[in-house]
JSON list of N, CA and C in Angstrom, two decimals:
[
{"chain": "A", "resi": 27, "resn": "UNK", "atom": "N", "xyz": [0.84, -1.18, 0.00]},
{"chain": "A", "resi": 27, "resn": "UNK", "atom": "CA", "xyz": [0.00, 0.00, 0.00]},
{"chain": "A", "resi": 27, "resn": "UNK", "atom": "C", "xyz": [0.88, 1.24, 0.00]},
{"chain": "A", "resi": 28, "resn": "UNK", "atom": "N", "xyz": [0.00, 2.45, -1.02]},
{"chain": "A", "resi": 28, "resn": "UNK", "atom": "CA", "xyz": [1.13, 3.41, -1.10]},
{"chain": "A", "resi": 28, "resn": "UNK", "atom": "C", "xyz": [0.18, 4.86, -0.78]},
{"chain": "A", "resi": 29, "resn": "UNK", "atom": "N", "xyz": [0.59, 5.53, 0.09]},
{"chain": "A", "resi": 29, "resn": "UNK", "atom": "CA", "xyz": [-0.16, 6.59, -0.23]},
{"chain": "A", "resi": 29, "resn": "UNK", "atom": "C", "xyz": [0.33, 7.94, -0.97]},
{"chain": "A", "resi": 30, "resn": "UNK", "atom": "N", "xyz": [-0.97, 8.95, -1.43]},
{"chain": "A", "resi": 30, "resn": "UNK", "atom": "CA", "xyz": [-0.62, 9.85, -2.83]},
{"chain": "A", "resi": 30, "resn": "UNK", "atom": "C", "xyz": [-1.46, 10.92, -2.16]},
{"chain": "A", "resi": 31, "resn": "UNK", "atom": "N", "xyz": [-0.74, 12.13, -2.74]},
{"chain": "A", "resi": 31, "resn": "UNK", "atom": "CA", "xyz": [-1.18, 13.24, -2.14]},
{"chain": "A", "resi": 31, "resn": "UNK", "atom": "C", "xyz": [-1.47, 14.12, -3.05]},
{"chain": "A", "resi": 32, "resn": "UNK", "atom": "N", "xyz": [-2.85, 14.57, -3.73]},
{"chain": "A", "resi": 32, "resn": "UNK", "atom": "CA", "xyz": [-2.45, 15.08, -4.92]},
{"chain": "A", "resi": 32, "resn": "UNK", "atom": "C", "xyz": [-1.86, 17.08, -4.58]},
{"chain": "A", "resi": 33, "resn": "UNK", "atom": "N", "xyz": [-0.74, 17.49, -4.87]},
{"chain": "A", "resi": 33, "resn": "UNK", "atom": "CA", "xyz": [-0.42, 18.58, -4.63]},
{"chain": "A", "resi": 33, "resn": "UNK", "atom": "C", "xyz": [-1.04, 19.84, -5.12]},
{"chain": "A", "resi": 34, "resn": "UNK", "atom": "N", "xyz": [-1.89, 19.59, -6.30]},
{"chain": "A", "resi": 34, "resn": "UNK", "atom": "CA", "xyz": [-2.66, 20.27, -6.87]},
{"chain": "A", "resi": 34, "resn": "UNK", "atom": "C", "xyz": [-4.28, 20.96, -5.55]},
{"chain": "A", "resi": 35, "resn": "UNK", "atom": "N", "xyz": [-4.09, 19.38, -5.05]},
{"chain": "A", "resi": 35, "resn": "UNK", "atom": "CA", "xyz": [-5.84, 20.10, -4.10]},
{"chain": "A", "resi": 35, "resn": "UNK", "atom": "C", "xyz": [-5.15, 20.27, -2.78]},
{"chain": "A", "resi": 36, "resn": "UNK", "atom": "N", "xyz": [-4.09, 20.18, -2.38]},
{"chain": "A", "resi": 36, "resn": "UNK", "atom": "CA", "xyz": [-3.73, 20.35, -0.76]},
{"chain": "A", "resi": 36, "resn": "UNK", "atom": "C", "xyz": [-3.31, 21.62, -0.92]},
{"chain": "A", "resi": 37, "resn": "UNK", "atom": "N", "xyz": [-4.00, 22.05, -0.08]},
{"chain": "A", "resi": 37, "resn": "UNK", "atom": "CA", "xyz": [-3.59, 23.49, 0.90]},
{"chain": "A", "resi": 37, "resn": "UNK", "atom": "C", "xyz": [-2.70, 23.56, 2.14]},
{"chain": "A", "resi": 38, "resn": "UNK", "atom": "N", "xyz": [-2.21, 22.26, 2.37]},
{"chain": "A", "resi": 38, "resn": "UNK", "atom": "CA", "xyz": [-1.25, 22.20, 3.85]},
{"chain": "A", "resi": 38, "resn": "UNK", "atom": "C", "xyz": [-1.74, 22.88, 5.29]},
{"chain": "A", "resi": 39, "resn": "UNK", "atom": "N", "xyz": [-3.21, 22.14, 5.00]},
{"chain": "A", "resi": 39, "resn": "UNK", "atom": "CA", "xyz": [-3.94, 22.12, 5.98]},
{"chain": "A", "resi": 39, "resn": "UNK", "atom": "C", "xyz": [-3.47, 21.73, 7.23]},
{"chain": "A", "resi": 40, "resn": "UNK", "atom": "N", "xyz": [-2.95, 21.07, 7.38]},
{"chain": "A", "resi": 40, "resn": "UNK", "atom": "CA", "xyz": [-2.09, 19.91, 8.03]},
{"chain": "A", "resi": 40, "resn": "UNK", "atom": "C", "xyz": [-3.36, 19.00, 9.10]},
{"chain": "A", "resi": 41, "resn": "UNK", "atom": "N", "xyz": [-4.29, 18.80, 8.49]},
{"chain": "A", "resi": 41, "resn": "UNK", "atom": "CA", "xyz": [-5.05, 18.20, 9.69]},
{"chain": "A", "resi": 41, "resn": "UNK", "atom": "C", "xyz": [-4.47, 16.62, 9.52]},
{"chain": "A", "resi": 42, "resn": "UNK", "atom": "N", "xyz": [-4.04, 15.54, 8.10]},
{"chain": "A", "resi": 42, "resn": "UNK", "atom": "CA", "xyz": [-3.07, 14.88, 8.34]},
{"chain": "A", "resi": 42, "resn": "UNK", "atom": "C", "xyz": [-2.17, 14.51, 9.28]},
{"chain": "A", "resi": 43, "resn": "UNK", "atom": "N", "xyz": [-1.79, 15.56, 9.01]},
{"chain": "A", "resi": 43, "resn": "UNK", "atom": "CA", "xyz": [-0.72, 15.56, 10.29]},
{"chain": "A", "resi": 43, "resn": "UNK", "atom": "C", "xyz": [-0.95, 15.38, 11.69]},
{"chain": "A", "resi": 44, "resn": "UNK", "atom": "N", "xyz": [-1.82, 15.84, 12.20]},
{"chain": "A", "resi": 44, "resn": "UNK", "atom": "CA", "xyz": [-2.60, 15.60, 13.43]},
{"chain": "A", "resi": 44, "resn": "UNK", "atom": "C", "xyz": [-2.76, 14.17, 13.49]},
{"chain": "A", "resi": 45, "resn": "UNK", "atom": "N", "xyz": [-3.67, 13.56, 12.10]},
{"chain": "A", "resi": 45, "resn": "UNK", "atom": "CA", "xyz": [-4.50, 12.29, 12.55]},
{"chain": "A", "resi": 45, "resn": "UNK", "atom": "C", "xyz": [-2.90, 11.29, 12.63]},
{"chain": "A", "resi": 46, "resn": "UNK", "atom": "N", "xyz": [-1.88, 11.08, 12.31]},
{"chain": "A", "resi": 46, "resn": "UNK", "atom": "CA", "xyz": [-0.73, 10.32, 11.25]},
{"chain": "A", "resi": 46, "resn": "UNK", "atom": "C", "xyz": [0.50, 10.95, 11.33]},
{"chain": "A", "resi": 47, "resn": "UNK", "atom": "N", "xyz": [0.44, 11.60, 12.19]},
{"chain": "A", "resi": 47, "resn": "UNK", "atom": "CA", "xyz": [2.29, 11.84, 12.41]},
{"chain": "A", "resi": 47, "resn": "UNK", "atom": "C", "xyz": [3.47, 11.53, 11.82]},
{"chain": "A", "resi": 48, "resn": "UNK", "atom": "N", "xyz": [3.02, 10.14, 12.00]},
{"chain": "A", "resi": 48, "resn": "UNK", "atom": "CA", "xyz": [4.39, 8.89, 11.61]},
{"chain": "A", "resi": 48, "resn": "UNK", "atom": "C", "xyz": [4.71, 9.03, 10.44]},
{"chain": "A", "resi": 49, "resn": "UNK", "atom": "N", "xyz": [3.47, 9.94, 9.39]},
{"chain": "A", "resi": 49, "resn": "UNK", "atom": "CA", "xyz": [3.05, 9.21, 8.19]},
{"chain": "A", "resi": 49, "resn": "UNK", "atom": "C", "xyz": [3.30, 11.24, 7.51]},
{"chain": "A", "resi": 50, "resn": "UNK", "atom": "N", "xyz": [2.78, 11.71, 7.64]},
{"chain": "A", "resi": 50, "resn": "UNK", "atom": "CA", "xyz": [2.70, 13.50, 7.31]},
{"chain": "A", "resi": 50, "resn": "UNK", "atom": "C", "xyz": [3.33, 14.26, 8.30]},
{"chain": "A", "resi": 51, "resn": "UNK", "atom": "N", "xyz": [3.73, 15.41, 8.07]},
{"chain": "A", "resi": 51, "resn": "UNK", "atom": "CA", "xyz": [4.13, 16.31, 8.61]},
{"chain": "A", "resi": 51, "resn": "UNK", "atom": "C", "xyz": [4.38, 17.77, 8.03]},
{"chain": "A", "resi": 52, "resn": "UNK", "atom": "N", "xyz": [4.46, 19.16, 8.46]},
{"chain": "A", "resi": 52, "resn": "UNK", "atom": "CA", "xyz": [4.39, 20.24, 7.52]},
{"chain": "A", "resi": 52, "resn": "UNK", "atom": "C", "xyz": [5.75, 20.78, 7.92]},
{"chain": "A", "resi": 53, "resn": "UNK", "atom": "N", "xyz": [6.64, 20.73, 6.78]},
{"chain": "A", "resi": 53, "resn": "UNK", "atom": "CA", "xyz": [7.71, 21.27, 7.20]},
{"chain": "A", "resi": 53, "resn": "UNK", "atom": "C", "xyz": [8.05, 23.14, 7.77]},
{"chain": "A", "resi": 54, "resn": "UNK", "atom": "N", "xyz": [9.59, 23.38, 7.93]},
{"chain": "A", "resi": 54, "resn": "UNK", "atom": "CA", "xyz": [9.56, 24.80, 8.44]},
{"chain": "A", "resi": 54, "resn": "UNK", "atom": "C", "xyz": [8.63, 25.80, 7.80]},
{"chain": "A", "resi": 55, "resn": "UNK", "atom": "N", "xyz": [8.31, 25.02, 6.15]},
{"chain": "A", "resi": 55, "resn": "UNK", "atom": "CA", "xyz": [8.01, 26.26, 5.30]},
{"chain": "A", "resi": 55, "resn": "UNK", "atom": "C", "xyz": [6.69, 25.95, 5.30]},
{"chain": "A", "resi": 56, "resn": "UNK", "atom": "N", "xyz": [5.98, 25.20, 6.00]},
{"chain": "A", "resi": 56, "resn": "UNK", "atom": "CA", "xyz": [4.38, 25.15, 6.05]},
{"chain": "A", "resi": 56, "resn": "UNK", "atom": "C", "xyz": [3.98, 24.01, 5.03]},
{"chain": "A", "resi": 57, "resn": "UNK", "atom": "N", "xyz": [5.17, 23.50, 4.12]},
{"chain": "A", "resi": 57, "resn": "UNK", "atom": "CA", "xyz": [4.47, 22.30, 3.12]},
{"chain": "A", "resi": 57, "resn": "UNK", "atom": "C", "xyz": [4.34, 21.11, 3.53]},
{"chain": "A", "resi": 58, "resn": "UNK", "atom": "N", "xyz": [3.65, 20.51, 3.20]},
{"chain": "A", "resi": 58, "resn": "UNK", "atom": "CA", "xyz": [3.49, 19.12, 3.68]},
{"chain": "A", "resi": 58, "resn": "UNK", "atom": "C", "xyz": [3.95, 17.96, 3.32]},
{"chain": "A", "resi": 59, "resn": "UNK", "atom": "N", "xyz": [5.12, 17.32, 4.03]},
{"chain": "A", "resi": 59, "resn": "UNK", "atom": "CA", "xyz": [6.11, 16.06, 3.67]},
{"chain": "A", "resi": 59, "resn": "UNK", "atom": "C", "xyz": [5.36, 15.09, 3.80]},
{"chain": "A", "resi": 60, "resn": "UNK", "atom": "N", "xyz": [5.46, 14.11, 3.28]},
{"chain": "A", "resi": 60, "resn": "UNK", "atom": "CA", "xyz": [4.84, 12.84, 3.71]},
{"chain": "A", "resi": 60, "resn": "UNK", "atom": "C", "xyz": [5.43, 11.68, 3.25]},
{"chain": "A", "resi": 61, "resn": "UNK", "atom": "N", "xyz": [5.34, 10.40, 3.75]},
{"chain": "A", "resi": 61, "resn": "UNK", "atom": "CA", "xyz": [5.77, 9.21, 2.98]},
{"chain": "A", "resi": 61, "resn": "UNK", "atom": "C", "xyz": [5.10, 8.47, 2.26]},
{"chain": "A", "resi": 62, "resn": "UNK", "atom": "N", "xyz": [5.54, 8.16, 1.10]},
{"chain": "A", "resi": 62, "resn": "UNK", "atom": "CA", "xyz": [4.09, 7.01, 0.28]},
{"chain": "A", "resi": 62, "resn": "UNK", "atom": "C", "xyz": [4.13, 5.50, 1.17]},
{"chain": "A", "resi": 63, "resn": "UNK", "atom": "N", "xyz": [5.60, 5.25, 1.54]},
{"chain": "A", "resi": 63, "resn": "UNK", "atom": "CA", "xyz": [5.26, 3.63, 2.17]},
{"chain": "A", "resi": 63, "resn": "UNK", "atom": "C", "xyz": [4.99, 3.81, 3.46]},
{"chain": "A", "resi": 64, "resn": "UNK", "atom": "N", "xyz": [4.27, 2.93, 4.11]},
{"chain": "A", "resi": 64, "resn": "UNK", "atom": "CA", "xyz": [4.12, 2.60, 5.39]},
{"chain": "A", "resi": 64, "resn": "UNK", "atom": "C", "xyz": [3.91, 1.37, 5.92]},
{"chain": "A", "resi": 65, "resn": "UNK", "atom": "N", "xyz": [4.03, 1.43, 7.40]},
{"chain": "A", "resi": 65, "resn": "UNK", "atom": "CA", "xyz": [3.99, 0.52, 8.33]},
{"chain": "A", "resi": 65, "resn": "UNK", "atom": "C", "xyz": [2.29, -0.03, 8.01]},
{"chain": "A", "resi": 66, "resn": "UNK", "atom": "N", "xyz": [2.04, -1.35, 8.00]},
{"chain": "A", "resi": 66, "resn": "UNK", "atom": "CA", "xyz": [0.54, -1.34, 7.88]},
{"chain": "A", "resi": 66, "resn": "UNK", "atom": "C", "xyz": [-0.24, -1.35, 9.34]},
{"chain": "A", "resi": 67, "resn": "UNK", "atom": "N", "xyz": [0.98, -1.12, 10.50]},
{"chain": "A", "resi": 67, "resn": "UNK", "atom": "CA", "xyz": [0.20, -0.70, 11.80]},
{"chain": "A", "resi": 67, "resn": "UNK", "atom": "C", "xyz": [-0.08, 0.44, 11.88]},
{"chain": "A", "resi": 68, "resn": "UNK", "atom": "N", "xyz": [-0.01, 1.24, 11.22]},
{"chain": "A", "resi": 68, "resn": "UNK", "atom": "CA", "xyz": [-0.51, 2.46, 11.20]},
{"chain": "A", "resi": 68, "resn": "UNK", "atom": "C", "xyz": [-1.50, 2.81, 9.75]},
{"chain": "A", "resi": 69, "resn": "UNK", "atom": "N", "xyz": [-2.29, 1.93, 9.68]},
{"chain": "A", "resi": 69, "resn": "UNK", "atom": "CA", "xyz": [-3.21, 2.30, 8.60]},
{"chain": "A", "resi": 69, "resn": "UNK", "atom": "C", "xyz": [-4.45, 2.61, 9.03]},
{"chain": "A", "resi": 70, "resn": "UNK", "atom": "N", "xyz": [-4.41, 2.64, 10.55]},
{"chain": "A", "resi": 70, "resn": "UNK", "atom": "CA", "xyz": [-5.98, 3.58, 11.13]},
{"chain": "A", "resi": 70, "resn": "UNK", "atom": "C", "xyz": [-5.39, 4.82, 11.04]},
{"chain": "A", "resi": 71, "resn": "UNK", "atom": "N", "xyz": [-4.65, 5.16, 11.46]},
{"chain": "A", "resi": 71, "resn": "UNK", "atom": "CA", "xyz": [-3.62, 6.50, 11.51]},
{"chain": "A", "resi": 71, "resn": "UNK", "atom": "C", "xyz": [-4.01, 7.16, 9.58]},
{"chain": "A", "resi": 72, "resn": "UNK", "atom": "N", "xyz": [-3.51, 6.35, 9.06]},
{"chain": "A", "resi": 72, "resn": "UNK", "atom": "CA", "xyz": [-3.84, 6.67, 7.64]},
{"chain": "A", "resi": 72, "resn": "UNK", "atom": "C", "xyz": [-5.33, 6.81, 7.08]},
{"chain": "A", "resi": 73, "resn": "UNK", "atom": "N", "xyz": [-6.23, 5.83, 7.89]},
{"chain": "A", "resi": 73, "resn": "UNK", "atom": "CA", "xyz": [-7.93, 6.14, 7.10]},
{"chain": "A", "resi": 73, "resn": "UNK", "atom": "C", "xyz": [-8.29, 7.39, 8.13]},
{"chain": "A", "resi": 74, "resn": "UNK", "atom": "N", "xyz": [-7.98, 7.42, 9.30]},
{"chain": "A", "resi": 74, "resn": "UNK", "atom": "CA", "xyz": [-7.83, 8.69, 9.80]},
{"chain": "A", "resi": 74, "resn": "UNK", "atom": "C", "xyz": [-7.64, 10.35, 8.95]},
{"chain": "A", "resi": 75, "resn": "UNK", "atom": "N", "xyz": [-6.43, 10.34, 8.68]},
{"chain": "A", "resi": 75, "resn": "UNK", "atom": "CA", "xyz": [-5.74, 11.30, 7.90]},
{"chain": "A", "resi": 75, "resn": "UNK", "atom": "C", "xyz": [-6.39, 11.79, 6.27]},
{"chain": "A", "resi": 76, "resn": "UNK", "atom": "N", "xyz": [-7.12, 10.35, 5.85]},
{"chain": "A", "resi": 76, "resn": "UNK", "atom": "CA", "xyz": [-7.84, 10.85, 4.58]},
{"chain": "A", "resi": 76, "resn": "UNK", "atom": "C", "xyz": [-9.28, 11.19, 5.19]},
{"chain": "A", "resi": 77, "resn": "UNK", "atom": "N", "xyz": [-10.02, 10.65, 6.00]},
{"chain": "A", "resi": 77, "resn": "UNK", "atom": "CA", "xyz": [-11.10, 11.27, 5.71]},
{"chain": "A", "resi": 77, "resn": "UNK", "atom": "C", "xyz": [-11.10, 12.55, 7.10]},
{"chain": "A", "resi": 78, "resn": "UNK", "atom": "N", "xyz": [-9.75, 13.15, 7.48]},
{"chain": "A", "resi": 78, "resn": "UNK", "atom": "CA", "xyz": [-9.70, 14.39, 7.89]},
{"chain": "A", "resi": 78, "resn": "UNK", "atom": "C", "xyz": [-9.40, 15.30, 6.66]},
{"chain": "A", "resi": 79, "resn": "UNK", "atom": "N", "xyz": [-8.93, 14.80, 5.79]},
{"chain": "A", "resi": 79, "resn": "UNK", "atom": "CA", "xyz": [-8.92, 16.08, 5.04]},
{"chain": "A", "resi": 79, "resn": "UNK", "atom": "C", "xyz": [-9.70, 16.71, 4.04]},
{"chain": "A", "resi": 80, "resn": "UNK", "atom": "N", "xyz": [-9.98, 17.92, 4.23]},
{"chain": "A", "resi": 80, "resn": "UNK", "atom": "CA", "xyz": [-11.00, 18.68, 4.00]},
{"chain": "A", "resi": 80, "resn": "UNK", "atom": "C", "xyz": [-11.20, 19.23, 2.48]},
{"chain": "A", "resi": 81, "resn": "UNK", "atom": "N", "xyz": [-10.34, 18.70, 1.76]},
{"chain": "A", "resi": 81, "resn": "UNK", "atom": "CA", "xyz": [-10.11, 19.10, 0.47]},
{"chain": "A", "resi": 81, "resn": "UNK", "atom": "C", "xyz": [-9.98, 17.49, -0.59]},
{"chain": "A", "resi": 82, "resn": "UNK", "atom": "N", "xyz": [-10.19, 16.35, 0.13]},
{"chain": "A", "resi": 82, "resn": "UNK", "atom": "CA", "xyz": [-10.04, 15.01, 0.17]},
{"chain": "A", "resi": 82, "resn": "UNK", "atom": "C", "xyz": [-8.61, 14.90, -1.11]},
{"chain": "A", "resi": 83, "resn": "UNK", "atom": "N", "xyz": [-7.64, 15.11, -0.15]},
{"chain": "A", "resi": 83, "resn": "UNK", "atom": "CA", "xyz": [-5.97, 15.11, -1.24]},
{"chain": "A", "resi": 83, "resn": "UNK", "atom": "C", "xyz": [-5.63, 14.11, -1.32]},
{"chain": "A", "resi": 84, "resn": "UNK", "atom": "N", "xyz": [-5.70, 13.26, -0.23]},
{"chain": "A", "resi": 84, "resn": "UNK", "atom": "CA", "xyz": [-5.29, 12.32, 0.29]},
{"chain": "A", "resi": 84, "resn": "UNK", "atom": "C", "xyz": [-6.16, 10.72, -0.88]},
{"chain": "A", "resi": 85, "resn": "UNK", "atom": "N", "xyz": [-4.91, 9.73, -1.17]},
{"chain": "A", "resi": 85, "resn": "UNK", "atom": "CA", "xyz": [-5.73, 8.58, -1.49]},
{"chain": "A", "resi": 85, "resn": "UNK", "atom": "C", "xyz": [-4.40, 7.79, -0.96]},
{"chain": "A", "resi": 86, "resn": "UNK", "atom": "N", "xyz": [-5.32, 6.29, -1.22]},
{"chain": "A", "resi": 86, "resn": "UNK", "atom": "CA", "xyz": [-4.18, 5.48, -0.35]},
{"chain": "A", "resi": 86, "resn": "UNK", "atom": "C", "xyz": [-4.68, 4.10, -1.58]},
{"chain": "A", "resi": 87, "resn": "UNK", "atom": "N", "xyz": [-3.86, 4.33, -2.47]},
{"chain": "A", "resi": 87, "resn": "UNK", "atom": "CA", "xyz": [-3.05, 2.95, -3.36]},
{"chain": "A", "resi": 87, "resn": "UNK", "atom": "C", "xyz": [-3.37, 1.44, -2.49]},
{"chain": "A", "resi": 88, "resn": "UNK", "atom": "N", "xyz": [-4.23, 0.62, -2.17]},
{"chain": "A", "resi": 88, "resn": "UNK", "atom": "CA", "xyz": [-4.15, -0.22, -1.43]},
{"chain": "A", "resi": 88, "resn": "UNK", "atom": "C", "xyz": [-3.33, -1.76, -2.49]},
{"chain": "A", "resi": 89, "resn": "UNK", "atom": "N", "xyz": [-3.62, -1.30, -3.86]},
{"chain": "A", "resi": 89, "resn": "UNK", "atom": "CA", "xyz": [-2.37, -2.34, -4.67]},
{"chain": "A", "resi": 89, "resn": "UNK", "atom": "C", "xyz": [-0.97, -2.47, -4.60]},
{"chain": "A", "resi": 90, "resn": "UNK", "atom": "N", "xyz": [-0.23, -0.92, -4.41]},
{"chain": "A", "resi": 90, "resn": "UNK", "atom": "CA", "xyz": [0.73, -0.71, -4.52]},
{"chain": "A", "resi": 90, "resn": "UNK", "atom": "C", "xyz": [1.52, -1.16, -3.76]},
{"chain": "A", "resi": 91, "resn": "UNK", "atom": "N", "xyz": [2.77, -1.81, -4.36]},
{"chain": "A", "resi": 91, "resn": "UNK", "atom": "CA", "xyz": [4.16, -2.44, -3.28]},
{"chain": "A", "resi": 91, "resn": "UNK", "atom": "C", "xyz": [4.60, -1.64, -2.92]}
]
């Protein structure tokens, strides 16, 4: 599983970040880093993080290696 952020609809809301720590974060300059791979113990953390965001940026690849 991979997750995708499309940069076009995020505003660096950072509510992500809140739900998924492990997973997002907004750097010094306010943008938002994130990783596509993850731990799959943290994939509440991740359905968390997409349906916090308010602009729905967030998708999560559940095929992807």
């Amino acid at each position: 599983m991979k997750i995708f952020v499309d940069r076009i609809k995020c505003q660096n809301h950072g509510l992500c970040a809140i739900s998924a720590p492990a997973n997002f974060e907004l750097d010094t300059d306010g943008e938002l880093q994130y990783h596509e791979s993850f731990d799959e113990e943290h994939i509440d953390d991740i359905e968390d993080a997409i349906d916090s965001c308010p602009l729905q940026a967030i998708l999560l690849n559940r095929d992807a290696a």
